[in-house]
Every structure is written in structure tokens, then in C-alpha cells.
Tab-separated table of C-alpha atoms and ligand atoms in Angstrom:
chain	number	residue	atom	x	y	z
V	295	MET	CA	30.773	-101.703	-85.770
V	296	ALA	CA	33.791	-100.683	-87.794
V	297	PHE	CA	35.065	-98.417	-84.867
V	298	LEU	CA	34.259	-101.110	-82.340
V	299	ALA	CA	36.592	-103.381	-84.115
V	300	LEU	CA	39.307	-100.962	-84.640
V	301	VAL	CA	39.141	-100.674	-80.870
V	302	ALA	CA	39.572	-104.436	-80.047
V	303	MET	CA	42.346	-104.956	-82.737
V	304	ALA	CA	44.030	-101.885	-81.061
V	305	SER	CA	43.697	-103.438	-77.473
V	306	VAL	CA	45.091	-106.839	-78.794
V	307	ALA	CA	48.016	-105.301	-80.536
V	308	LEU	CA	48.940	-103.349	-77.329
V	309	ALA	CA	48.415	-106.409	-75.086
V	310	ALA	CA	50.777	-108.248	-77.522
V	311	ASP	CA	53.632	-105.602	-77.397
V	312	ARG	CA	54.142	-106.156	-73.864
V	313	ASN	CA	57.401	-107.836	-72.768
V	314	ASP	CA	57.227	-111.101	-71.039
V	315	LYS	CA	60.795	-110.405	-69.417
V	316	ARG	CA	60.335	-107.011	-68.371
V	317	GLY	CA	59.156	-106.439	-64.984
V	318	LEU	CA	58.406	-103.622	-62.325
V	319	CYS	CA	60.732	-103.371	-59.279
V	320	PHE	CA	57.714	-101.414	-57.418
V	321	VAL	CA	58.943	-98.946	-54.842
V	322	PRO	CA	55.422	-97.217	-54.011
V	323	ASN	CA	55.642	-93.323	-53.405
V	324	PRO	CA	53.225	-92.675	-50.713
V	325	ASP	CA	53.821	-88.368	-51.608
V	326	HIS	CA	53.150	-88.995	-55.193
V	327	PRO	CA	50.449	-91.554	-55.916
V	328	GLY	CA	50.529	-90.211	-59.600
V	329	ASP	CA	54.012	-91.699	-59.905
V	330	ASN	CA	52.540	-95.172	-59.383
V	331	LYS	CA	50.057	-94.966	-62.292
V	332	LEU	CA	52.847	-94.908	-64.632
V	333	TRP	CA	54.080	-98.329	-65.066
V	334	ALA	CA	50.850	-100.426	-65.717
V	335	GLY	CA	48.465	-100.087	-68.552
V	336	GLU	CA	47.982	-99.598	-72.319
V	337	ASN	CA	51.172	-97.484	-72.836
V	338	SER	CA	53.608	-99.929	-71.040
V	339	ASP	CA	55.422	-102.623	-72.051
V	340	ILE	CA	56.074	-103.764	-68.756
V	341	SER	CA	54.123	-107.254	-67.942
V	342	TRP	CA	54.898	-107.920	-64.287
V	343	TYR	CA	55.927	-106.607	-60.846
V	344	TYR	CA	56.831	-107.549	-57.553
V	345	ASN	CA	56.752	-105.272	-54.537
V	346	TYR	CA	58.943	-107.086	-51.955
V	347	GLN	CA	55.904	-108.575	-50.253
V	348	ASP	CA	53.341	-111.313	-50.561
V	349	THR	CA	50.589	-108.982	-50.961
V	350	PRO	CA	49.750	-107.382	-54.449
V	351	SER	CA	49.798	-103.283	-54.611
V	352	PRO	CA	46.686	-101.655	-54.219
V	353	ALA	CA	47.730	-99.342	-57.033
V	354	PHE	CA	47.603	-101.839	-59.234
V	355	SER	CA	44.263	-103.103	-58.378
V	356	ASP	CA	42.793	-102.345	-61.665
V	357	PHE	CA	44.723	-104.786	-63.622
V	358	PRO	CA	44.153	-108.593	-63.536
V	359	GLN	CA	46.832	-110.996	-62.977
V	360	SER	CA	46.935	-111.828	-66.562
V	361	ASP	CA	47.568	-108.333	-67.715
V	362	PHE	CA	50.029	-107.184	-64.995
V	363	GLU	CA	51.437	-110.369	-63.260
V	364	PHE	CA	52.379	-110.191	-59.656
V	365	VAL	CA	54.907	-112.215	-58.098
V	366	PRO	CA	54.735	-112.570	-54.662
V	367	MET	CA	58.277	-112.347	-52.526
V	368	MET	CA	59.329	-113.648	-48.973
V	369	TRP	CA	61.374	-110.541	-47.860
V	370	GLY	CA	63.199	-111.968	-45.004
V	371	VAL	CA	62.567	-114.564	-41.908
V	372	THR	CA	60.938	-113.970	-38.697
V	373	GLU	CA	62.086	-115.504	-35.106
V	374	ASP	CA	60.053	-118.141	-35.669
V	375	LEU	CA	61.424	-120.021	-38.902
V	376	ASP	CA	58.843	-122.555	-39.275
V	377	ALA	CA	56.151	-120.291	-39.563
V	378	THR	CA	54.013	-120.623	-42.646
V	379	THR	CA	52.908	-116.966	-42.984
V	380	PHE	CA	54.310	-116.700	-46.629
V	381	LEU	CA	53.135	-119.826	-47.728
V	382	ASP	CA	49.369	-119.385	-46.597
V	383	ASN	CA	49.344	-115.899	-47.684
V	384	VAL	CA	50.390	-117.016	-51.558
V	385	LYS	CA	47.686	-120.072	-51.114
V	386	GLY	CA	45.172	-117.412	-50.060
V	387	LEU	CA	45.925	-115.423	-53.200
V	388	ILE	CA	45.527	-118.451	-55.589
V	389	ASP	CA	42.092	-119.690	-53.700
V	390	ASP	CA	40.889	-116.069	-54.429
V	391	GLY	CA	41.165	-116.927	-58.219
V	392	ARG	CA	44.517	-115.079	-58.454
V	393	ASN	CA	46.963	-117.102	-61.150
V	394	ILE	CA	50.366	-117.283	-58.880
V	395	THR	CA	53.181	-118.954	-60.934
V	396	HIS	CA	55.750	-117.586	-59.745
V	397	VAL	CA	57.527	-116.801	-56.371
V	398	LEU	CA	60.566	-115.329	-55.110
V	399	GLY	CA	62.947	-115.969	-52.382
V	400	PHE	CA	64.311	-113.833	-49.600
V	401	ASN	CA	65.696	-110.431	-50.649
V	402	GLU	CA	69.667	-109.962	-50.238
V	403	PRO	CA	69.841	-112.445	-47.333
V	404	ASP	CA	73.747	-112.168	-47.498
V	405	GLY	CA	73.566	-108.190	-46.917
V	406	PRO	CA	73.209	-106.606	-43.654
V	407	PHE	CA	69.999	-104.673	-42.521
V	408	GLU	CA	71.395	-101.429	-42.941
V	409	TRP	CA	72.033	-101.687	-46.605
V	410	GLY	CA	68.606	-103.271	-47.278
V	411	GLY	CA	69.411	-106.574	-46.624
V	412	SER	CA	67.157	-109.115	-44.844
V	413	ASP	CA	70.666	-110.702	-43.382
V	414	ILE	CA	69.796	-114.334	-42.803
V	415	PRO	CA	72.245	-116.937	-42.208
V	416	PRO	CA	71.973	-119.501	-44.752
V	417	LYS	CA	70.997	-122.407	-42.171
V	418	ASP	CA	68.092	-120.441	-41.066
V	419	ALA	CA	66.961	-119.410	-44.637
V	420	ALA	CA	66.960	-123.168	-45.390
V	421	ARG	CA	64.666	-124.008	-42.650
V	422	ALA	CA	62.306	-121.198	-43.454
V	423	TRP	CA	62.589	-122.022	-47.163
V	424	VAL	CA	61.593	-125.506	-46.569
V	425	ALA	CA	58.334	-124.632	-44.643
V	426	ASN	CA	57.379	-122.123	-47.153
V	427	PHE	CA	58.613	-122.648	-50.920
V	428	GLU	CA	58.800	-126.464	-50.773
V	429	PRO	CA	55.155	-126.757	-50.620
V	430	LEU	CA	54.560	-124.445	-53.317
V	431	GLY	CA	56.921	-126.168	-55.580
V	432	GLU	CA	54.871	-129.331	-54.972
V	433	MET	CA	51.687	-127.212	-56.036
V	434	GLY	CA	53.722	-126.420	-59.816
V	435	VAL	CA	54.510	-122.860	-58.591
V	436	LYS	CA	58.117	-122.131	-60.089
V	437	LEU	CA	60.403	-120.870	-57.255
V	438	GLY	CA	63.337	-118.257	-57.515
V	439	LEU	CA	66.199	-118.792	-55.139
V	440	PRO	CA	66.925	-116.096	-52.743
V	441	GLY	CA	68.021	-113.036	-54.328
V	442	CYS	CA	71.844	-112.424	-53.294
V	443	THR	CA	73.439	-109.082	-53.302
V	444	GLY	CA	76.246	-108.863	-56.302
V	445	GLY	CA	79.054	-109.272	-53.415
V	446	TRP	CA	81.469	-111.742	-53.463
V	447	GLY	CA	79.930	-113.542	-50.527
V	448	SER	CA	76.766	-114.401	-52.462
V	449	MET	CA	77.954	-117.600	-54.160
V	450	PRO	CA	79.423	-119.119	-50.758
V	451	TRP	CA	76.231	-117.819	-49.044
V	452	LEU	CA	73.855	-119.680	-51.756
V	453	ARG	CA	75.900	-122.867	-51.749
V	454	GLU	CA	75.565	-123.150	-47.920
V	455	PHE	CA	71.889	-122.130	-47.934
V	456	LEU	CA	71.740	-125.496	-50.682
V	457	GLY	CA	73.942	-127.686	-48.538
V	458	ASN	CA	71.658	-127.026	-45.449
V	459	CYS	CA	68.367	-127.261	-47.700
V	460	SER	CA	69.478	-130.947	-48.267
V	461	GLU	CA	70.196	-131.659	-45.084
V	462	ILE	CA	66.911	-130.673	-43.631
V	463	LEU	CA	65.001	-131.991	-46.411
V	464	SER	CA	66.932	-135.687	-46.363
V	465	ASP	CA	66.520	-135.495	-42.491
V	466	GLY	CA	69.431	-138.204	-41.790
V	467	ARG	CA	68.404	-140.504	-44.298
V	468	ASP	CA	70.592	-142.362	-46.627
V	469	GLU	CA	68.526	-141.117	-49.918
V	470	LYS	CA	69.708	-137.237	-50.379
V	471	LYS	CA	67.248	-135.051	-51.482
V	472	ASN	CA	67.749	-131.498	-52.553
V	473	CYS	CA	65.793	-128.581	-52.483
V	474	THR	CA	63.310	-127.858	-55.325
V	475	TRP	CA	64.079	-124.418	-57.228
V	476	ASP	CA	63.679	-123.339	-60.745
V	477	PHE	CA	65.519	-119.852	-61.284
V	478	ILE	CA	68.248	-117.873	-59.949
V	479	PRO	CA	67.408	-113.871	-59.017
V	480	VAL	CA	70.565	-111.618	-59.000
V	481	HIS	CA	71.265	-108.233	-58.239
V	482	TRP	CA	73.854	-105.940	-59.953
V	483	TYR	CA	74.996	-102.072	-59.468
V	484	ASP	CA	78.348	-102.074	-61.486
V	485	ASN	CA	79.220	-102.266	-65.034
V	486	PHE	CA	78.093	-104.500	-67.585
V	487	GLU	CA	81.102	-106.831	-68.017
V	488	GLY	CA	81.000	-107.269	-64.373
V	489	LEU	CA	77.046	-108.357	-64.571
V	490	ALA	CA	78.074	-110.530	-67.311
V	491	SER	CA	80.984	-112.128	-65.699
V	492	HIS	CA	78.048	-112.645	-62.436
V	493	ILE	CA	75.785	-114.249	-64.556
V	494	GLY	CA	78.473	-116.353	-66.396
V	495	GLU	CA	79.352	-117.705	-62.954
V	496	ARG	CA	76.015	-118.959	-62.048
V	497	LEU	CA	75.342	-120.699	-65.386
V	498	ALA	CA	78.776	-122.499	-64.644
V	499	GLU	CA	77.873	-123.597	-61.558
V	500	TRP	CA	74.087	-124.450	-62.403
V	501	PRO	CA	74.098	-125.162	-66.160
V	502	ASN	CA	70.810	-124.630	-67.790
V	503	THR	CA	69.286	-122.497	-65.115
V	504	SER	CA	67.295	-119.594	-65.903
V	505	ILE	CA	68.451	-115.938	-64.586
V	506	TRP	CA	66.399	-113.593	-63.197
V	507	ILE	CA	67.757	-110.039	-62.793
V	508	THR	CA	65.727	-108.594	-60.018
V	509	GLU	CA	67.531	-105.408	-59.307
V	510	TYR	CA	69.943	-103.667	-61.522
V	511	ALA	CA	71.254	-100.183	-62.415
V	512	TYR	CA	74.891	-98.822	-63.054
V	513	ALA	CA	74.929	-96.851	-59.776
V	514	HIS	CA	76.068	-93.458	-59.052
V	515	LYS	CA	77.093	-92.631	-62.768
V	516	ASP	CA	76.833	-89.960	-64.984
V	517	LEU	CA	73.568	-89.629	-67.519
V	518	LYS	CA	75.788	-90.982	-70.375
V	519	GLU	CA	77.224	-93.942	-68.733
V	520	ALA	CA	73.900	-94.634	-67.062
V	521	GLN	CA	72.358	-94.735	-70.624
V	522	GLU	CA	74.913	-96.962	-72.267
V	523	PHE	CA	74.417	-99.319	-69.320
V	524	PHE	CA	70.694	-99.686	-69.713
V	525	ASN	CA	70.468	-99.733	-73.739
V	526	GLN	CA	73.409	-102.472	-73.363
V	527	THR	CA	71.438	-104.846	-70.601
V	528	LEU	CA	68.351	-104.504	-72.379
V	529	ASP	CA	69.586	-105.591	-75.566
V	530	TYR	CA	71.223	-108.397	-73.848
V	531	PHE	CA	68.645	-109.481	-71.594
V	532	ASP	CA	66.246	-109.412	-73.770
V	533	LYS	CA	68.112	-111.254	-76.881
V	534	GLU	CA	69.380	-114.009	-74.252
V	535	ASP	CA	67.537	-117.146	-73.472
V	536	PHE	CA	68.989	-117.829	-69.864
V	537	VAL	CA	67.327	-114.213	-69.165
V	538	GLY	CA	64.127	-115.144	-67.711
V	539	ARG	CA	63.197	-112.005	-66.550
V	540	TYR	CA	64.396	-108.513	-65.275
V	541	THR	CA	63.568	-105.390	-63.385
V	542	TYR	CA	65.480	-102.335	-63.414
V	543	PHE	CA	65.872	-100.388	-60.194
V	544	GLY	CA	65.030	-97.178	-60.729
V	545	ALA	CA	60.910	-96.661	-60.727
V	546	PHE	CA	61.243	-93.566	-58.445
V	547	ARG	CA	62.263	-89.886	-58.506
V	548	SER	CA	66.112	-89.022	-58.554
V	549	ASP	CA	65.616	-87.015	-55.195
V	550	SER	CA	64.741	-89.953	-53.460
V	551	SER	CA	67.228	-92.503	-55.685
V	552	ASN	CA	70.095	-94.268	-53.286
V	553	VAL	CA	71.902	-95.486	-56.449
V	554	GLY	CA	72.493	-91.904	-58.140
V	555	ASN	CA	70.853	-89.107	-59.664
V	556	ASP	CA	71.168	-89.805	-63.121
V	557	THR	CA	70.016	-93.583	-63.283
V	558	VAL	CA	66.495	-93.191	-62.527
V	559	PHE	CA	63.055	-93.294	-64.269
V	560	LEU	CA	61.640	-90.156	-63.094
V	561	ASN	CA	62.905	-86.505	-62.456
V	562	LYS	CA	62.126	-84.662	-58.981
V	563	ALA	CA	58.763	-83.554	-60.716
V	564	GLY	CA	57.862	-87.179	-61.327
V	565	GLU	CA	58.469	-86.787	-65.410
V	566	LEU	CA	59.806	-89.632	-67.270
V	567	THR	CA	63.525	-89.772	-68.191
V	568	ASP	CA	64.850	-90.809	-71.457
V	569	ILE	CA	65.418	-94.314	-69.409
V	570	GLY	CA	61.915	-94.245	-67.519
V	571	SER	CA	60.178	-93.846	-71.143
V	572	TRP	CA	62.671	-96.360	-73.168
V	573	TYR	CA	61.949	-98.969	-70.360
V	574	LEU	CA	58.089	-98.360	-70.737
V	575	GLY	CA	58.412	-98.926	-74.431
V	576	GLY	CA	58.562	-95.203	-75.797
V	577	GLU	CA	60.538	-92.332	-77.063
V	578	ALA	CA	63.362	-89.993	-75.812
V	579	THR	CA	61.632	-87.825	-73.572
V	580	GLY	CA	64.682	-85.540	-73.083
V	581	VAL	CA	64.135	-84.641	-69.430
V	582	ASP	CA	67.216	-84.095	-67.350
V	583	PRO	CA	66.658	-86.560	-64.488
V	584	ARG	CA	68.103	-83.872	-61.915
V	585	SER	CA	65.553	-81.375	-63.142
V	586	ALA	CA	62.351	-80.254	-60.934
V	587	ALA	CA	60.396	-79.632	-63.965
V	588	SER	CA	60.832	-80.122	-67.910
V	589	HIS	CA	59.966	-77.625	-70.825
V	590	GLN	CA	57.596	-79.899	-71.802
V	591	ALA	CA	55.631	-79.760	-68.533
V	592	VAL	CA	55.781	-75.893	-68.716
V	593	THR	CA	54.142	-76.132	-72.255
V	594	GLY	CA	51.701	-78.532	-71.212
V	595	TRP	CA	50.798	-75.966	-68.249
V	596	LEU	CA	50.635	-73.186	-71.149
V	597	THR	CA	48.635	-75.402	-73.304
V	598	LEU	CA	46.013	-76.118	-70.209
V	599	ALA	CA	45.882	-72.585	-69.306
V	600	CYS	CA	44.855	-71.189	-72.961
V	601	PHE	CA	42.316	-73.999	-73.213
V	602	THR	CA	41.226	-72.655	-69.824
V	603	ILE	CA	41.053	-69.022	-71.063
V	604	SER	CA	39.454	-69.760	-74.195
V	605	LEU	CA	36.755	-72.218	-72.621
V	606	LEU	CA	36.079	-68.863	-70.253
V	607	GLY	CA	35.807	-66.695	-73.081
V	608	LEU	CA	33.155	-69.050	-74.401
V	609	LEU	CA	31.292	-68.424	-71.323
K	50	NAG	C1	48.081	-119.119	-65.327
K	50	NAG	O1	49.092	-118.629	-65.927
K	50	NAG	C2	49.729	-119.542	-66.583
K	50	NAG	C3	51.190	-118.983	-67.457
K	50	NAG	O2	50.735	-117.638	-67.998
K	50	NAG	C4	49.061	-120.019	-67.913
K	50	NAG	O3	49.878	-120.754	-68.646
K	50	NAG	C5	47.810	-120.821	-67.233
K	50	NAG	O4	46.896	-121.385	-68.000
K	50	NAG	C6	47.222	-119.824	-66.222
K	50	NAG	N1	46.215	-120.569	-65.457
K	50	NAG	C7	45.018	-120.062	-65.512
K	50	NAG	C8	44.010	-121.258	-64.686
K	50	NAG	O5	44.659	-119.510	-65.664
K	51	NAG	C1	74.710	-124.214	-43.198
K	51	NAG	O1	75.147	-122.832	-42.986
K	51	NAG	C2	75.779	-122.919	-41.847
K	51	NAG	C3	75.857	-121.129	-41.924
K	51	NAG	O2	74.315	-120.778	-41.841
K	51	NAG	C4	77.400	-123.070	-42.468
K	51	NAG	O3	77.963	-122.817	-41.327
K	51	NAG	C5	77.280	-124.770	-42.865
K	51	NAG	O4	78.620	-124.780	-43.366
K	51	NAG	C6	76.043	-125.030	-43.716
K	51	NAG	N1	75.895	-126.537	-44.328
K	51	NAG	C7	76.136	-126.851	-45.223
K	51	NAG	C8	75.885	-128.408	-45.428
K	51	NAG	O5	76.377	-126.246	-46.181
K	52	NAG	C1	71.916	-132.577	-54.932
K	52	NAG	O1	72.777	-131.406	-55.712
K	52	NAG	C2	74.258	-131.681	-55.595
K	52	NAG	C3	74.930	-130.057	-55.935
K	52	NAG	O2	74.574	-129.905	-57.080
K	52	NAG	C4	74.560	-132.643	-56.559
K	52	NAG	O3	75.731	-133.046	-56.989
K	52	NAG	C5	73.710	-133.872	-56.524
K	52	NAG	O4	73.720	-134.676	-57.552
K	52	NAG	C6	72.210	-133.429	-55.921
K	52	NAG	N1	71.315	-134.683	-55.766
K	52	NAG	C7	70.421	-135.063	-55.836
K	52	NAG	C8	69.918	-136.145	-55.373
K	52	NAG	O5	69.759	-134.722	-56.796
K	53	NAG	C1	68.110	-127.607	-70.404
K	53	NAG	O1	66.938	-127.137	-70.336
K	53	NAG	C2	65.933	-127.825	-71.694
K	53	NAG	C3	64.773	-127.003	-71.124
K	53	NAG	O2	64.387	-126.853	-69.902
K	53	NAG	C4	66.245	-129.234	-71.226
K	53	NAG	O3	65.212	-129.645	-72.485
K	53	NAG	C5	67.223	-129.815	-71.433
K	53	NAG	O4	67.409	-131.062	-71.297
K	53	NAG	C6	68.456	-129.069	-70.751
K	53	NAG	N1	69.854	-129.621	-71.070
K	53	NAG	C7	70.620	-129.999	-70.063
K	53	NAG	C8	71.922	-130.350	-70.175
K	53	NAG	O5	70.535	-130.086	-68.671
K	54	NAG	C1	69.790	-95.661	-76.484
K	54	NAG	O1	69.056	-96.264	-77.126
K	54	NAG	C2	68.054	-95.407	-77.706
K	54	NAG	C3	66.898	-96.087	-78.700
K	54	NAG	O2	66.101	-97.175	-77.842
K	54	NAG	C4	68.884	-94.417	-78.449
K	54	NAG	O3	68.041	-93.267	-79.139
K	54	NAG	C5	69.839	-94.002	-77.514
K	54	NAG	O4	70.876	-92.960	-78.241
K	54	NAG	C6	70.768	-94.721	-77.151
K	54	NAG	N1	71.555	-94.164	-76.197
K	54	NAG	C7	73.063	-94.408	-75.438
K	54	NAG	C8	73.881	-93.552	-74.736
K	54	NAG	O5	73.516	-95.785	-76.074
K	55	NAG	C1	70.695	-86.900	-55.773
K	55	NAG	O1	70.493	-87.882	-54.940
K	55	NAG	C2	70.400	-87.453	-53.625
K	55	NAG	C3	69.674	-88.747	-53.004
K	55	NAG	O2	70.662	-90.146	-53.386
K	55	NAG	C4	69.364	-86.569	-53.045
K	55	NAG	O3	69.893	-86.162	-51.715
K	55	NAG	C5	70.220	-85.139	-53.701
K	55	NAG	O4	69.237	-84.107	-53.523
K	55	NAG	C6	70.384	-85.192	-55.622
K	55	NAG	N1	71.021	-84.488	-56.093
K	55	NAG	C7	70.261	-83.723	-57.216
K	55	NAG	C8	71.154	-82.617	-57.358
K	55	NAG	O5	69.104	-83.786	-57.351
């Protein structure tokens, strides 16, 4: 009885420890599926994730929406701008009992395909938005504007997008309507001052809005700079009310990183680096992001080997 009560208390405490803002930008690792298991669960502060798609990741099928919230994204558009595939898929998730409360607009529509952007003219994006996002807004789902790059072109893109959106919705009528949206996702790969000013620029144009930083890291910096930036941004995001949520870009191994070797959560052997462990709410691991295997891992194997040998001795 006492034991059960303790277990129950422990799980409540762990659930309450999760950080409502902190999320996972999930890039699945098909070669090392074990890596995918690190991010959710009792030992993680991460409370939600997105995966650039509108279907939840099989890696997290053990976790109900209330434990590890999935936020669908419409990555880009197809040739048929009025297609409602995204809307239908999100409605399907809701009909199946998944409590979807937030969705994300297009991924880097102001960026070219070769850099990972969805490369959509504002006019086209607005049409696809009206077809897919406006009905979700009417259902009470909170809508994140398209997540533009950190480049200079992102503000003009957003303005043209919203301008087109109003034109489509108003459809020539005298009474003008604006598109519905609830928060602004941003991406950032440079220093802290630049990030704060990028956010400030958006708050100046749309006062009192909520900002989600859905991709960020100090790209291609050495370990010290990467860690300083990591600490500084985490403090800032957790403290400021205008930051709705955030997802660091780094939940992968250093040898598959396109944002630098020292900024990531995992070394080449899939072991948590300091940054990776801190993001989950743990202590520094001392694991060098560039290493192939750490001292700790070797000790782990030795312990296992000794254990096996002693078991064999028993037989
Ligand atoms: C869905 O999630 C929201 C936010 O966590 C919560 O307020 C609401 O009660 C949930 N709805 C259902 C039906 O569980
Ligand atoms: C609509 O978007 C196009 C680019 O796709 C842009 O040239 C035009 O100025 C925009 N319209 C408004 C009203 O912002
Ligand atoms: C639409 O948005 C523009 C730009 O933010 C604003 O000036 C205008 O008042 C809004 N119109 C309506 C009807 O809300
Ligand atoms: C700011 O947002 C809060 C909460 O959404 C709202 O109560 C308040 O009226 C807003 N203030 C302005 C100036 O829009
Ligand atoms: C980052 O924060 C951790 C505590 O979370 C601290 O141990 C570490 O020294 C900090 N590193 C830097 C470079 O600020
Ligand atoms: C650094 O990362 C790149 C990918 O961006 C990779 O090709 C390279 O092997 C990595 N270098 C080291 C020393 O791990």
C-alpha cells in the first residue's frame, strides 16, 4: 500500500516537472531507432513535439496526447492550392479522440527548397491557408502563422501573406476580414542579440502576440559559444511571457548535423551531450559532441561485462 502510494506520488511529481513551453523538433533517426526513445517519458522535461507533418510519429505511440502533445504542421503546398488534405487529416486525428489544440503553418515558405524551405509565394500560401487553417480556427484550434526563416525576407513575406489572406477572405466585399492566427513561429541560427531583436521586430508589428521559437541554435559555433547561447536562450524563453513555446534544433547526432558539430544533443554514438541532457532537465554528462563513444559508455560496458561474468560464475 505504502509502496503504491509512493509510486503514484512519484509519477505525479514527474508529470508536474515537465516544462509546458519546451518541445521537441523531431527528426527521426531510422538507422538508430534507440535515439528516438530518448526524448519522451519520465526522465524528460519535454512536453510536446512536432515532426513537420500532420501525422504523429510512431516512435511516441506509447504516449497519450496529454503526456507528450503532438502539434501537426502543414509543411508546404501541393499544386492544388485548395486541397484540404491537412484539414482532413487534423480533423481525423480529433475524431479519433486526439486532443489537438495547436497547429503550425508552413515551414520556411520564404526559403528555397535546397535549404529545406517550402518556397511558397505569399499569394499561394494564403490560398492554402484559407482552405486548411481558417476552418480549424473556427473549431477553436490555435493557429501558428507560417514559420519563416531568420532572413531579412521573412517580414515582407509575412506582410504579403497576411495581405493576400485578407483579400481572399474579404472576396471583394466592403467589410474587410483578416485571417485568423494566434501565434508567430520563428527560426533562428545566429547569436542571442540577433534573436532577441528578431523577436522584438515581430512584437513591435503585432503587439501582445505569442512567439514560438520552433527552430533555433547558434549554428557552427564551438562548444563554449554553443553552450552559452543555449543557456542564455533557455533562461530567456522560460522567463518571458511573450514566448509561448520553443523547440531547440539539435535532437540528432553530431555527424548528421547541418548546423555544426558542437550544437547538438547527441555525440556520434548517440549519447547525450551536456546540451542534450540539460534540455531534458538533467545534469551535464561531459560527453564531447564530436566523440564516437564516451568514457561513461565504456564504463557501462565494463559493468555489464563484469555482471555477465559474475552471472556465468554462478552457473
Ligand atoms: C485538451 O487540451 C487542453 C489543453 O491542454 C485542455 O484545456 C482541454 O481540457 C483538453 N480537452 C479534452 C477534451 O481533453
Ligand atoms: C500577395 O502576394 C504577392 C506575392 O505572392 C505580392 O506580390 C502581393 O503584393 C501580395 N498582395 C498583398 C495585398 O499583400
Ligand atoms: C486587419 O489587419 C490590419 C493589419 O494588422 C489592421 O490594420 C486592420 O485593422 C485589421 N482589420 C480588421 C477588420 O480586423
Ligand atoms: C494582451 O493580451 C491579453 C491576454 O490575451 C489581453 O487580455 C489584453 O487585452 C491584450 N492587450 C492588448 C493591448 O491588446
Ligand atoms: C550552462 O548551464 C549549466 C546549468 O544548467 C551550467 O552548469 C553550465 O556551466 C552553463 N554553461 C555555460 C557555458 O554557461
Ligand atoms: C561535423 O559535421 C559534419 C556534418 O555537418 C560531418 O560531415 C562531419 O563529419 C562532422 N565532423 C566531426 C569532426 O564530427
